[in-house]
Short mmCIF file of C-alpha atoms in Angstrom, two decimals:
data_model
loop_
_atom_site.label_atom_id
_atom_site.label_comp_id
_atom_site.label_asym_id
_atom_site.label_seq_id
_atom_site.Cartn_x
_atom_site.Cartn_y
_atom_site.Cartn_z
CA MET L 128 117.42 221.22 75.31
CA SER L 129 118.29 221.98 71.79
CA ARG L 130 117.94 218.15 70.64
CA GLY L 131 114.47 218.46 72.44
CA ALA L 132 113.35 221.38 70.21
CA GLY L 133 115.01 219.81 67.23
CA ALA L 134 112.90 216.50 67.95
CA SER L 135 109.77 218.56 68.27
CA VAL L 136 110.26 220.46 65.27
CA ALA L 137 111.15 217.28 63.10
CA ALA L 138 107.98 215.88 64.43
CA LEU L 139 106.02 218.86 63.30
CA ALA L 140 107.65 218.47 59.66
CA ALA L 141 107.22 214.98 59.36
CA MET L 142 103.50 215.17 60.44
CA ALA L 143 102.74 218.18 58.05
CA ALA L 144 104.67 216.01 55.27
CA VAL L 145 102.28 213.31 55.79
CA ALA L 146 99.19 214.91 55.87
CA ALA L 147 99.99 217.17 52.72
CA ALA L 148 100.80 213.87 51.12
CA GLY L 149 97.80 212.14 52.08
CA LEU L 150 95.64 214.92 50.85
CA LEU L 151 97.49 215.15 47.82
CA LEU L 152 96.86 211.51 46.86
CA LEU L 153 93.37 212.19 47.65
CA ASP L 154 93.09 214.98 45.30
CA ALA L 155 91.92 217.14 48.09
CA ASP L 156 94.02 220.16 46.47
CA ARG L 157 91.58 220.81 43.90
CA LEU L 158 89.36 222.10 46.92
CA GLY L 159 92.00 224.86 47.47
CA GLY L 160 93.71 225.74 50.50
CA LEU L 161 95.93 222.78 50.64
CA ALA L 162 98.47 224.37 53.38
CA THR L 163 95.09 225.06 55.53
CA GLN L 164 94.09 221.64 55.12
CA THR L 165 97.27 220.24 55.98
CA VAL L 166 97.32 222.50 59.17
CA ALA L 167 93.80 221.06 60.14
CA VAL L 168 94.68 217.36 59.56
CA LEU L 169 97.89 217.89 61.57
CA VAL L 170 95.99 219.63 64.25
CA LEU L 171 93.56 216.58 64.50
CA ALA L 172 96.34 214.13 64.77
CA ALA L 173 97.71 216.21 67.66
CA GLY L 174 93.96 215.21 69.09
CA GLY L 175 92.70 218.68 68.73
CA SER L 176 89.39 219.76 67.25
CA VAL L 177 88.88 222.01 63.89
CA GLU L 178 85.71 224.26 63.70
CA ILE L 179 84.51 224.95 60.47
CA GLU L 180 82.61 227.96 59.27
CA ALA L 181 80.86 228.91 55.85
CA ILE L 182 78.38 231.90 54.61
CA LEU L 183 76.52 230.76 51.74
CA SER L 184 76.56 233.72 49.28
CA GLY L 185 73.26 235.34 48.48
CA LEU L 186 71.67 233.89 51.61
CA PRO L 187 71.49 234.94 55.09
CA VAL L 188 72.59 231.85 56.18
CA GLY L 189 75.86 230.22 57.75
CA LEU L 190 76.89 226.76 58.44
CA ARG L 191 79.06 226.65 61.91
CA GLY L 192 80.31 223.56 63.33
CA PHE L 193 83.38 221.39 64.72
CA VAL L 194 84.88 217.98 63.97
CA GLU L 195 87.00 215.47 66.08
CA VAL L 196 88.76 212.69 64.63
CA MET L 197 92.29 211.85 64.83
CA PRO L 198 93.91 210.55 61.60
CA LEU L 199 96.00 208.01 63.19
CA GLY L 200 98.45 207.72 60.30
CA VAL L 201 99.55 211.35 61.14
CA SER L 202 99.95 210.87 64.77
CA LEU L 203 101.67 207.58 64.70
CA VAL L 204 104.29 209.30 62.17
CA GLY L 205 104.96 212.27 64.43
CA ALA L 206 105.10 209.98 67.71
CA LEU L 207 107.79 207.75 66.18
CA VAL L 208 109.86 210.60 64.93
CA LEU L 209 109.56 212.44 68.07
CA GLY L 210 110.21 209.23 70.29
CA ALA L 211 113.43 208.04 68.16
CA LEU L 212 114.84 211.39 68.52
CA LEU L 213 114.36 211.74 72.12
CA VAL L 214 115.59 208.20 72.83
CA ARG L 215 118.82 208.93 71.06
CA GLY L 216 120.26 211.01 73.53
CA GLY L 217 120.23 208.19 75.99
CA ARG L 218 118.80 208.05 79.14
CA VAL L 219 120.86 211.00 80.37
CA GLY L 220 118.74 214.36 80.34
CA LEU L 221 115.87 212.80 78.83
CA LEU L 222 113.53 214.47 80.96
CA VAL L 223 114.81 217.48 80.21
CA ARG L 224 114.74 216.89 76.30
CA GLY L 225 111.12 215.82 76.97
CA ALA L 226 109.98 218.94 78.87
CA THR L 227 111.80 220.98 75.76
CA ALA L 228 109.85 218.97 73.40
CA VAL L 229 106.52 219.35 75.07
CA ALA L 230 107.26 223.56 75.24
CA VAL L 231 108.42 223.55 71.71
CA LEU L 232 105.76 221.16 70.10
CA LEU L 233 102.97 223.14 71.90
CA ALA L 234 103.91 226.48 70.60
CA GLY L 235 104.28 225.05 66.98
CA ILE L 236 100.71 223.53 67.42
CA ALA L 237 99.55 227.11 68.50
CA VAL L 238 101.36 229.26 65.92
CA VAL L 239 100.84 227.35 62.91
CA PRO L 240 97.37 227.44 62.82
CA LEU L 241 97.24 231.20 63.46
CA SER L 242 99.76 231.89 60.57
CA VAL L 243 98.14 229.47 57.78
CA ARG L 244 94.59 230.61 57.08
CA GLY L 245 92.30 229.98 54.18
CA THR L 246 89.22 228.35 52.74
CA ILE L 247 88.26 225.38 50.62
CA THR L 248 85.35 225.17 48.55
CA LEU L 249 82.54 222.67 48.87
CA ARG L 250 79.36 222.06 46.81
CA LEU L 251 76.15 221.11 48.52
CA PRO L 252 75.34 217.62 48.26
CA GLN L 253 72.58 216.00 46.07
CA ILE L 254 70.48 215.67 49.29
CA ALA L 255 70.02 219.28 49.67
CA PRO L 256 67.84 220.08 46.76
CA THR L 257 65.89 216.95 47.19
CA ALA L 258 65.22 217.81 50.65
CA ALA L 259 64.34 221.47 49.82
CA SER L 260 61.95 220.34 47.04
CA GLY L 261 59.85 218.44 49.66
CA SER L 262 60.76 214.84 49.41
CA THR L 263 61.96 212.79 51.85
CA ALA L 264 65.80 211.76 52.18
CA ARG L 265 66.71 208.16 52.66
CA SER L 266 64.40 207.52 55.77
CA CYS L 267 64.23 211.26 57.12
CA PRO L 268 60.74 212.39 57.63
CA GLU L 269 59.36 215.27 55.46
CA GLY L 270 61.00 218.60 56.14
CA ALA L 271 63.62 216.79 58.48
CA ALA L 272 66.61 218.07 56.07
CA LEU L 273 67.75 221.60 55.14
CA GLY L 274 64.57 222.14 53.30
CA GLY L 275 62.76 221.66 56.70
CA LEU L 276 64.53 224.89 58.19
CA SER L 277 62.46 227.31 56.07
CA GLY L 278 60.98 228.74 59.09
CA LEU L 279 64.77 230.25 60.02
CA GLY L 280 64.58 233.04 57.49
CA GLY L 281 63.41 231.09 54.18
CA LEU L 282 65.60 228.35 53.37
CA GLY L 283 63.26 226.63 50.96
CA GLY L 284 65.10 226.13 47.88
CA LEU L 285 68.31 226.09 49.49
CA GLY L 286 70.10 223.59 47.14
CA ASP L 287 69.03 225.35 44.11
CA ALA L 288 70.43 229.03 45.26
CA VAL L 289 73.75 227.83 46.21
CA GLY L 290 76.00 225.61 44.50
CA ALA L 291 79.54 225.97 45.37
CA PHE L 292 80.47 227.64 48.49
CA ASP L 293 83.43 228.59 50.68
CA VAL L 294 84.27 226.91 54.23
CA GLY L 295 86.85 228.43 56.47
CA LEU L 296 88.84 226.05 59.00
CA SER L 297 89.99 227.31 62.20
CA VAL L 298 91.31 225.78 65.30
CA ALA L 299 90.13 225.38 68.83
CA ILE L 300 93.35 226.38 70.59
CA GLY L 301 92.44 225.68 74.23
CA PRO L 302 90.99 221.77 73.77
CA THR L 303 93.92 221.19 70.95
CA MET L 304 96.59 222.35 73.46
CA VAL L 305 95.29 220.26 76.14
CA ALA L 306 95.34 217.22 73.75
CA ALA L 307 98.50 217.84 72.15
CA THR L 308 99.82 218.08 76.16
CA CYS L 309 98.51 214.87 76.78
CA TRP L 310 100.09 213.18 73.62
CA THR L 311 103.29 214.83 73.63
CA VAL L 312 103.90 213.82 77.49
CA ALA L 313 102.53 210.54 76.55
CA VAL L 314 105.15 209.85 74.01
CA VAL L 315 107.59 211.46 76.45
CA ALA L 316 106.75 208.80 78.93
CA ALA L 317 107.02 205.80 76.68
CA CYS L 318 110.63 207.02 75.94
CA TRP L 319 111.39 206.95 79.65
CA VAL L 320 110.30 203.41 79.90
CA VAL L 321 112.03 202.63 76.56
CA THR L 322 115.29 203.70 78.07
CA ARG L 323 115.18 201.66 81.36
CA VAL L 324 113.74 198.33 80.36
CA ARG L 325 115.61 196.50 77.62
CA SER L 326 112.84 194.21 76.42
CA VAL L 327 110.85 197.00 76.03
CA ALA L 328 113.28 198.75 74.00
CA ARG L 329 113.75 195.65 71.59
CA ALA L 330 109.85 195.33 71.56
CA ALA L 331 109.25 198.89 70.49
CA ARG L 332 112.21 198.57 67.79
CA ALA L 333 110.55 195.57 66.72
CA ALA L 334 107.10 197.27 66.27
CA ALA L 335 108.18 200.17 64.81
CA SER L 336 109.87 198.60 61.86
CA SER L 337 106.79 196.22 61.52
CA ILE L 338 104.51 199.21 61.61
CA GLY L 339 106.74 201.24 59.16
CA ALA L 340 106.83 198.07 56.62
CA LEU L 341 102.88 197.29 56.89
CA THR L 342 102.49 200.74 56.19
CA VAL L 343 104.09 201.01 53.34
CA LEU L 344 102.79 197.69 51.90
CA LEU L 345 99.38 198.75 52.67
CA VAL L 346 99.83 202.30 50.61
CA ALA L 347 101.34 200.53 47.87
CA GLY L 348 98.78 197.85 47.73
CA ALA L 349 96.14 200.34 48.05
CA TRP L 350 97.52 202.53 45.43
CA VAL L 351 97.91 199.64 42.97
CA LEU L 352 94.39 198.11 43.55
CA TRP L 353 92.35 201.15 43.91
CA GLY L 354 94.25 204.41 42.70
CA SER L 355 95.74 207.03 44.34
CA SER L 356 92.92 208.30 46.52
CA ALA L 357 92.68 205.03 47.86
CA GLY L 358 96.49 205.02 48.97
CA GLY L 359 96.05 208.41 50.45
CA GLY L 360 93.26 207.21 52.70
CA VAL L 361 95.16 204.43 53.77
CA LEU L 362 98.08 206.83 54.66
CA LEU L 363 96.08 208.68 57.13
CA GLY L 364 93.68 206.14 58.19
CA SER L 365 94.85 202.68 58.29
CA PRO L 366 95.95 202.82 61.75
CA LEU L 367 92.69 204.16 62.65
CA ALA L 368 90.95 201.36 60.84
CA LEU L 369 93.40 198.69 62.63
CA SER L 370 92.81 200.06 65.62
CA ALA L 371 89.11 200.29 65.37
CA ALA L 372 89.13 196.37 63.67
CA LEU L 373 91.32 195.53 66.63
CA LEU L 374 88.88 196.89 69.50
CA THR L 375 85.68 195.67 67.36
CA GLY L 376 87.18 192.05 67.18
CA LEU L 377 87.84 191.78 70.66
CA GLY L 378 84.24 192.62 71.47
CA VAL L 379 84.78 196.19 72.92
CA PRO L 380 81.14 197.63 72.35
CA TRP L 381 80.89 201.15 70.24
CA THR L 382 78.06 203.47 71.22
CA LEU L 383 76.74 205.87 68.40
CA HIS L 384 75.02 209.05 69.74
CA ARG L 385 72.93 210.81 67.06
CA GLU L 386 70.72 213.84 67.61
CA GLU L 387 69.05 217.00 65.75
CA ILE L 388 67.33 216.88 62.57
CA LEU L 389 69.53 215.43 60.34
CA ALA L 390 70.53 212.22 62.45
CA CYS L 391 68.09 210.46 60.35
CA LEU L 392 70.58 210.65 57.46
CA LEU L 393 72.39 207.68 59.97
CA ASP L 394 69.72 205.59 60.33
CA GLY L 395 71.63 202.56 58.22
CA THR L 396 74.70 202.86 60.69
CA GLY L 397 72.99 201.50 63.90
CA SER L 398 72.18 198.11 61.87
CA LEU L 399 75.88 197.54 60.66
CA LEU L 400 76.84 197.97 64.31
CA GLY L 401 74.90 195.00 64.70
CA SER L 402 75.87 193.21 61.51
CA GLY L 403 77.30 190.03 61.19
CA LEU L 404 80.80 191.68 60.13
CA ILE L 405 81.43 192.59 63.82
CA ALA L 406 79.52 190.01 65.45
CA PRO L 407 81.56 187.24 67.39
CA GLY L 408 83.13 184.93 64.80
CA GLY L 409 83.07 187.17 62.11
CA PRO L 410 85.81 188.55 59.67
CA LEU L 411 87.15 191.47 62.42
CA THR L 412 87.42 188.82 65.04
CA TRP L 413 89.64 187.06 63.02
CA VAL L 414 91.62 190.05 61.81
CA ALA L 415 91.76 190.92 65.81
CA LEU L 416 93.28 187.44 66.43
CA ALA L 417 95.91 187.52 63.82
CA LEU L 418 97.21 190.99 65.05
CA LEU L 419 97.42 189.72 68.79
CA LEU L 420 99.07 186.85 67.55
CA GLY L 421 101.75 188.76 65.84
CA ILE L 422 101.78 191.19 68.68
CA GLY L 423 102.42 188.28 71.17
CA ILE L 424 105.11 186.62 68.70
CA VAL L 425 107.03 189.96 68.43
CA GLY L 426 107.02 190.48 72.01
CA ALA L 427 108.03 187.20 72.99
CA ARG L 428 111.07 187.25 70.42
CA ALA L 429 112.55 190.37 72.18
CA VAL L 430 112.51 189.10 75.51
CA PRO L 431 115.57 186.61 75.99
CA PRO L 432 114.94 182.87 76.38
CA THR L 433 115.57 182.29 80.17
CA GLY L 434 113.90 179.80 82.02
CA GLY L 435 111.77 176.91 81.43
CA PRO L 436 108.98 177.24 78.62
CA MET L 437 106.38 177.62 81.00
CA ARG L 438 108.17 180.07 83.12
CA ARG L 439 108.79 182.11 79.71
CA ALA L 440 105.05 182.02 78.67
CA LEU L 441 103.78 183.15 82.14
CA GLY L 442 106.36 185.92 82.14
CA ALA L 443 105.56 186.86 78.56
CA ALA L 444 101.77 187.04 79.84
CA ALA L 445 102.11 189.07 82.81
CA ALA L 446 104.42 191.67 80.81
CA LEU L 447 102.03 191.96 78.01
CA ALA L 448 98.76 192.22 79.54
CA PRO L 449 99.16 195.65 81.24
CA VAL L 450 100.77 196.77 78.17
CA MET L 451 97.69 195.99 75.67
CA SER L 452 95.52 197.30 78.61
CA LEU L 453 97.06 200.74 78.25
CA VAL L 454 97.30 200.29 74.40
CA LEU L 455 93.45 199.39 74.05
CA THR L 456 92.52 202.17 76.47
CA ILE L 457 94.45 204.96 74.39
CA LEU L 458 93.24 203.55 70.85
CA ALA L 459 89.66 203.93 72.72
CA LEU L 460 90.33 207.28 73.31
CA ALA L 461 91.93 207.85 69.86
CA THR L 462 89.47 206.53 67.75
CA ARG L 463 86.52 208.66 68.85
CA ILE L 464 84.73 210.70 66.58
CA SER L 465 82.66 213.64 67.05
CA VAL L 466 80.83 216.11 64.61
CA ASP L 467 78.58 218.86 65.24
CA LEU L 468 76.95 221.09 62.57
CA GLY L 469 74.60 223.80 62.90
CA VAL L 470 72.76 226.73 60.65
CA ALA L 471 72.99 230.22 61.70
CA VAL L 472 70.43 232.53 60.58
CA ARG L 473 70.47 236.24 61.60
CA GLY L 474 72.45 235.47 64.94
CA PHE L 475 70.37 232.54 65.64
CA VAL L 476 72.03 229.09 65.32
CA GLN L 477 69.60 225.95 64.83
CA PRO L 478 71.74 222.57 65.39
CA VAL L 479 70.90 220.30 62.93
CA LEU L 480 73.75 217.48 63.29
CA ASP L 481 75.18 216.18 66.54
CA VAL L 482 76.94 212.74 66.08
CA SER L 483 79.88 211.19 68.46
CA LEU L 484 80.82 207.19 67.93
CA HIS L 485 83.10 206.08 71.04
CA THR L 486 83.66 202.74 72.87
CA ASP L 487 83.80 202.09 76.83
CA LEU L 488 86.95 203.11 77.90
CA TRP L 489 86.86 200.54 81.01
CA THR L 490 85.77 197.26 78.76
CA ALA L 491 88.93 198.55 76.31
CA ALA L 492 91.02 198.31 79.73
CA GLY L 493 89.69 194.95 80.87
CA THR L 494 89.86 193.20 77.42
CA GLY L 495 93.19 194.51 77.00
CA LEU L 496 94.55 192.74 80.25
CA VAL L 497 92.68 189.29 79.10
CA ALA L 498 93.90 189.55 75.23
CA GLY L 499 97.51 190.81 76.13
CA ALA L 500 97.77 187.64 78.78
CA VAL L 501 96.38 185.11 75.87
CA ALA L 502 98.73 186.84 73.15
CA GLY L 503 101.68 186.85 75.37
CA PHE L 504 101.09 183.32 76.55
CA THR L 505 100.66 181.68 73.37
CA GLY L 506 103.42 183.75 71.40
CA SER L 507 105.97 182.85 73.89
CA LEU L 508 105.11 179.11 73.48
CA LEU L 509 105.39 179.39 69.57
CA VAL L 510 108.59 181.36 69.69
CA THR L 511 110.03 178.55 71.93
CA GLY L 512 108.54 175.88 69.80
CA THR L 513 109.99 177.49 66.85
CA ARG L 514 113.42 177.63 68.30
CA SER L 515 113.43 174.12 69.74
CA MET L 516 112.59 172.95 65.97
CA ALA L 517 115.33 175.13 64.61
CA SER L 518 117.61 173.59 67.25
CA VAL L 519 117.36 170.48 66.13
CA GLY L 520 119.28 169.17 63.04
CA TRP L 521 117.74 167.90 59.58
CA ARG L 522 119.19 164.44 60.43
CA ALA L 523 117.78 164.16 63.79
CA TRP L 524 113.94 165.09 62.70
CA THR L 525 114.22 162.57 59.84
CA ASP L 526 115.57 159.84 62.39
CA ARG L 527 112.36 160.56 64.44
CA VAL L 528 109.97 160.37 61.57
CA ARG L 529 111.69 156.76 60.71
CA ARG L 530 111.31 155.55 64.26
#
């Protein structure tokens, strides 16, 4: 039981460290409340939601809302640390360690946000005074932005009246606990499979090593090329970006839902979803195919070379298809983004923005079946061909060429 508790504590500590490092690289500490921001990122990484609330000084106006988006860089670190420590104890007692880890992690997720509270300081964007002065913002109709709420207590000139304001961050405990439970149970279930299937264990170790090396290279490259802020963004969000690229490149459709009066600020986003960047055969399709080929090769190398080439290829396809279906379904759930914002005036809340971006789960599952089968089949044939070439001496190859 102590090992399960220690695994959860280590996972939470690793997630908090990565979240704090990413925020520092993003220079988010200048907003104040670094500990509060770190806890907010940690909660989001566990699948929870963060509520925001601000009171604009000098005005009877408040901002309320919530944000749901998973910084998968933090989530992945926590899952790898938790899984590695649970598996280290072996198959015996795994379920007991897993149950203890679930309980301790949920307790940590519940206690940490309550013990660490604070505010961050934000400044109204340039659009606020523009809208307040009566002009339009991008394609928004006149009066659609914050200045259009002047009937709710006189918000005209909001951008001129308020510069910087404090924003309090809090955690929606109920939804966060449910999401964290699902996240932890999924990690424990994956550990159970790893301890019982050797080929899965080999593939998991290879995947973990590849993901770690790729993350380090991406963060270092972004830092060198574009500065520390880019490195921080990659550290927190690169798995999210790669997941979205994989889903999009494989043709899984995205749905953008936007409502309320500030939805006009996202008018250009719909055209992006239909642009050539994500069209079939576009750049993201090639990125997805490259990722799939790498997954297929890693999976094929983890399987012992038994039987003929075609039999091994069919076996790899059958093994990888359900795995990729499950992976794409999980990624479809993890890449959902939701933002809700409202303006509170004298006890009345006026919604101003409701945005959500998500993919279709059934399409992701079906696409994963097909993509996994193709990746496993192709990767196995490539690995078999590479092994065959490596087993033939250089002289034999030169003799064949001469003939």
